[in-house]
GROMACS .gro file of N, CA and C in nm:
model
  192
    1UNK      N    1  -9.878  -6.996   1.738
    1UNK     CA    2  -9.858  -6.870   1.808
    1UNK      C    3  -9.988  -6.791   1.805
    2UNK      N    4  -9.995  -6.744   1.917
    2UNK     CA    5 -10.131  -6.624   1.906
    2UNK      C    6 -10.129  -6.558   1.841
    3UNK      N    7 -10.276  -6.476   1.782
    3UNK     CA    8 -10.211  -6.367   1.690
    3UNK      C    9 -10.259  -6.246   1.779
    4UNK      N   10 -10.225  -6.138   1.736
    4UNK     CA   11 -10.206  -6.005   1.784
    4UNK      C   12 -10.292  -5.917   1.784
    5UNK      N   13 -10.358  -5.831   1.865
    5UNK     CA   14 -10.503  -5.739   1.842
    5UNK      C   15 -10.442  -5.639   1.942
    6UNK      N   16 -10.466  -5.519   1.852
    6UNK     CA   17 -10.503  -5.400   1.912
    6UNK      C   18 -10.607  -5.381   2.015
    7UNK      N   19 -10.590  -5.292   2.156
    7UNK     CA   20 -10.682  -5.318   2.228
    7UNK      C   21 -10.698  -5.192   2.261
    8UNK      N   22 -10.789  -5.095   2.296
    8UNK     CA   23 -10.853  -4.981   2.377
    8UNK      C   24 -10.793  -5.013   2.520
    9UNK      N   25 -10.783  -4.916   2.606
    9UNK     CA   26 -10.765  -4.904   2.728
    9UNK      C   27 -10.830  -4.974   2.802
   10UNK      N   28 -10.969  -4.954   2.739
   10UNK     CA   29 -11.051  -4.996   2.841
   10UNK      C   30 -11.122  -5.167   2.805
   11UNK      N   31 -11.090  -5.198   2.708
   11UNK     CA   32 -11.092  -5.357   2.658
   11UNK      C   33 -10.954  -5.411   2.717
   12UNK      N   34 -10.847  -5.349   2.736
   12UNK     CA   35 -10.739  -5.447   2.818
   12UNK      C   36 -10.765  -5.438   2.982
   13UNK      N   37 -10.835  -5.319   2.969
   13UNK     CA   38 -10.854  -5.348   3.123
   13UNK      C   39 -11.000  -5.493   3.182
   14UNK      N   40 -11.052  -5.468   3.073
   14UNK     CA   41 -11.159  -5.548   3.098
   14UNK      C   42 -11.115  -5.684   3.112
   15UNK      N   43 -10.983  -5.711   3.002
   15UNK     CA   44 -10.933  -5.854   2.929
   15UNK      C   45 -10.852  -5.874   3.068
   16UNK      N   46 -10.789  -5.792   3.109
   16UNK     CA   47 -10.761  -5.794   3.257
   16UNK      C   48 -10.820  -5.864   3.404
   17UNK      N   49 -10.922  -5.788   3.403
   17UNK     CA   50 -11.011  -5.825   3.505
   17UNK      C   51 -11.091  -5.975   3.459
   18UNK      N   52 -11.086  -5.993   3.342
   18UNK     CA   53 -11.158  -6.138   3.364
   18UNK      C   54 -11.069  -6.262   3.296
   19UNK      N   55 -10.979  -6.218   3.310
   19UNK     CA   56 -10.847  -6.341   3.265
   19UNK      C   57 -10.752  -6.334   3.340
   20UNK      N   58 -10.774  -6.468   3.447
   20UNK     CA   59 -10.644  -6.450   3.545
   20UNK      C   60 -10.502  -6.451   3.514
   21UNK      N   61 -10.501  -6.536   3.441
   21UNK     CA   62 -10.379  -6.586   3.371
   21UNK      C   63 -10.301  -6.442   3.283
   22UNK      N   64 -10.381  -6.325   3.258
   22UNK     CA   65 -10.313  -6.276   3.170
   22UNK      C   66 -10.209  -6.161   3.211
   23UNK      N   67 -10.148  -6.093   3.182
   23UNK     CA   68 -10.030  -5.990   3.204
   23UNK      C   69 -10.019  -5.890   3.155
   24UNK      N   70 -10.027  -5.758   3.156
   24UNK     CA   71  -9.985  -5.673   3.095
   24UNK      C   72  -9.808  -5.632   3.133
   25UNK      N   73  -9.788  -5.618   2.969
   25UNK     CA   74  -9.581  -5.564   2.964
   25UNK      C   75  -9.618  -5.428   2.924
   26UNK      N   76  -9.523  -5.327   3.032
   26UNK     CA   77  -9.517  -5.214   2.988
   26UNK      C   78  -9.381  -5.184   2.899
   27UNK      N   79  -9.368  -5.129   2.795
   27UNK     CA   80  -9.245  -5.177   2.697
   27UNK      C   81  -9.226  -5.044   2.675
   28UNK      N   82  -9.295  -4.948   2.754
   28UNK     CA   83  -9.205  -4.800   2.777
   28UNK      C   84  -9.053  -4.775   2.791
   29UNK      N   85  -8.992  -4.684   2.746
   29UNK     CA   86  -8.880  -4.641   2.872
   29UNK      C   87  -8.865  -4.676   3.010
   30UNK      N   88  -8.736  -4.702   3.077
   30UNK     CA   89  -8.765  -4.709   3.212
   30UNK      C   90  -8.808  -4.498   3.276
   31UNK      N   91  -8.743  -4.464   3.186
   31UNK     CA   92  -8.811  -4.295   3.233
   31UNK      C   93  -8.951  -4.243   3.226
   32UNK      N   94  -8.994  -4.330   3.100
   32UNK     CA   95  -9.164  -4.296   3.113
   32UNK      C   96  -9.202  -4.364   3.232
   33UNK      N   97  -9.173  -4.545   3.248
   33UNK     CA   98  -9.215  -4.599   3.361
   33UNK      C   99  -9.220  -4.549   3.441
   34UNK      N  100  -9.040  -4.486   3.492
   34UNK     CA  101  -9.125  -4.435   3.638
   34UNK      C  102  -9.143  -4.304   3.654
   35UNK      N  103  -9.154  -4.184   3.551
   35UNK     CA  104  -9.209  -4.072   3.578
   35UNK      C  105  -9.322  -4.038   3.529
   36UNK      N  106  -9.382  -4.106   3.421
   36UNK     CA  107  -9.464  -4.061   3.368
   36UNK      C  108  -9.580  -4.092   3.422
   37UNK      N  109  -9.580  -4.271   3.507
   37UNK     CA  110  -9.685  -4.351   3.565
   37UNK      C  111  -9.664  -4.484   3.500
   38UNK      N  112  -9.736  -4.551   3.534
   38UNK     CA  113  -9.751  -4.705   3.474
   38UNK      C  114  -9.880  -4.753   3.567
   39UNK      N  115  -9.970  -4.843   3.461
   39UNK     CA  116 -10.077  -4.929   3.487
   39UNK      C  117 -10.047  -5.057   3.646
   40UNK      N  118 -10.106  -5.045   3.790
   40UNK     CA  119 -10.117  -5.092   3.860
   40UNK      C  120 -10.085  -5.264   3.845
   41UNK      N  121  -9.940  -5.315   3.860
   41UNK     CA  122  -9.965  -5.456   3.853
   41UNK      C  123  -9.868  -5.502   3.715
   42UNK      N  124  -9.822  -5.400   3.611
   42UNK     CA  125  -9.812  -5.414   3.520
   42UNK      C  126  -9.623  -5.440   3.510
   43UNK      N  127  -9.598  -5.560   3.427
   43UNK     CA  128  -9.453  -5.566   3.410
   43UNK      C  129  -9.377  -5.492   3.321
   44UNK      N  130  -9.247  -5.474   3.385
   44UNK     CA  131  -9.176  -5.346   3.257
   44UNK      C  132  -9.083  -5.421   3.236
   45UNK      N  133  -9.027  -5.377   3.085
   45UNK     CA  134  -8.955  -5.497   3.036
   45UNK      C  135  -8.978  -5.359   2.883
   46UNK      N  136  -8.848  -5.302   2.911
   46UNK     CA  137  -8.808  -5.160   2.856
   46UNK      C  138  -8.798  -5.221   2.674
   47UNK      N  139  -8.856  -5.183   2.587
   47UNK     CA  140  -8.813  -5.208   2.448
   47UNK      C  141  -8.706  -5.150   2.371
   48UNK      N  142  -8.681  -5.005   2.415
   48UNK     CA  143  -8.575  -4.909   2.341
   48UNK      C  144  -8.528  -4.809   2.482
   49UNK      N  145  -8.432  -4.802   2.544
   49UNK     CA  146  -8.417  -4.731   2.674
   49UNK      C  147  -8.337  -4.616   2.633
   50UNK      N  148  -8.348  -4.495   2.673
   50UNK     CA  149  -8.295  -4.401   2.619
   50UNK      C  150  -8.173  -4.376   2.713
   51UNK      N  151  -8.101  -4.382   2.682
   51UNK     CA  152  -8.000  -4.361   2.883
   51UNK      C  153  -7.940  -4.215   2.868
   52UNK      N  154  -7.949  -4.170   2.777
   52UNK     CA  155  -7.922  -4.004   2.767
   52UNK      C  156  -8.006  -3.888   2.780
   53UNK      N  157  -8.157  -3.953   2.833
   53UNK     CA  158  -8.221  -3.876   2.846
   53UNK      C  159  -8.186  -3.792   2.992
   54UNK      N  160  -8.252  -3.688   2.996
   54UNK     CA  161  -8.246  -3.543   3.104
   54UNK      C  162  -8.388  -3.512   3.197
   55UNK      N  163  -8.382  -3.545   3.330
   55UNK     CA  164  -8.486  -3.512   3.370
   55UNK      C  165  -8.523  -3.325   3.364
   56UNK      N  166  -8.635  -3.324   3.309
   56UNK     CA  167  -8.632  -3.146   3.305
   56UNK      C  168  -8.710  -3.093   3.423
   57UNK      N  169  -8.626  -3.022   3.521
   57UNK     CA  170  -8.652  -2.969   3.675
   57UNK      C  171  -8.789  -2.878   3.588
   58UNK      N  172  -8.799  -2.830   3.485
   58UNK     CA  173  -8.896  -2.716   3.509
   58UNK      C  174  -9.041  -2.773   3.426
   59UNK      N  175  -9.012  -2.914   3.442
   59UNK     CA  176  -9.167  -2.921   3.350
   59UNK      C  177  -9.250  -2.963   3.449
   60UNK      N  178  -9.423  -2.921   3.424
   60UNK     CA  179  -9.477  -2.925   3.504
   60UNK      C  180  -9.612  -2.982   3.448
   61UNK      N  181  -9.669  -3.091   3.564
   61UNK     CA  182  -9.801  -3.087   3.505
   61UNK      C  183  -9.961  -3.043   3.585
   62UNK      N  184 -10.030  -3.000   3.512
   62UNK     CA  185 -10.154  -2.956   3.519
   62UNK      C  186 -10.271  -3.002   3.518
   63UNK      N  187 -10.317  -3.091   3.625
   63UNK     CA  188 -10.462  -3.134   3.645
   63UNK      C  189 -10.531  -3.063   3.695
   64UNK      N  190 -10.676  -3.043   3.639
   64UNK     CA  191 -10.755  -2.987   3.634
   64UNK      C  192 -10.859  -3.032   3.777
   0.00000   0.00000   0.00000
């Protein structure tokens, strides 16, 4: 079995771009998945799903 490494953002993106073969699993919520965003290309495949969560009408976000 492979073993396991922590990766920076920007080392999986790299490990990305030069390994065809490889995949990123997004193991978010399906609520983070699809409100929060998710990485272009990337499979979801939920680890802990919250199903009682509440979308909150008044939160807002702020880019600069």
């Amino acid at each position: 079995m492979p073993e396991l490494h922590d990766l920076s953002p920007t080392a999986a993106y790299d490990l990305l771009q030069t390994t065809p073969n490889s995949i990123l699993i997004d193991i978010r919520s399906a609520m983070e998945y699809l409100f929060v965003g998710h990485p272009v290309g990337a499979v979801h495949i939920a680890w802990i799903d919250e199903p009682d969560w509440e979308i909150n009408p008044n939160f807002i976000i702020l880019c600069p």
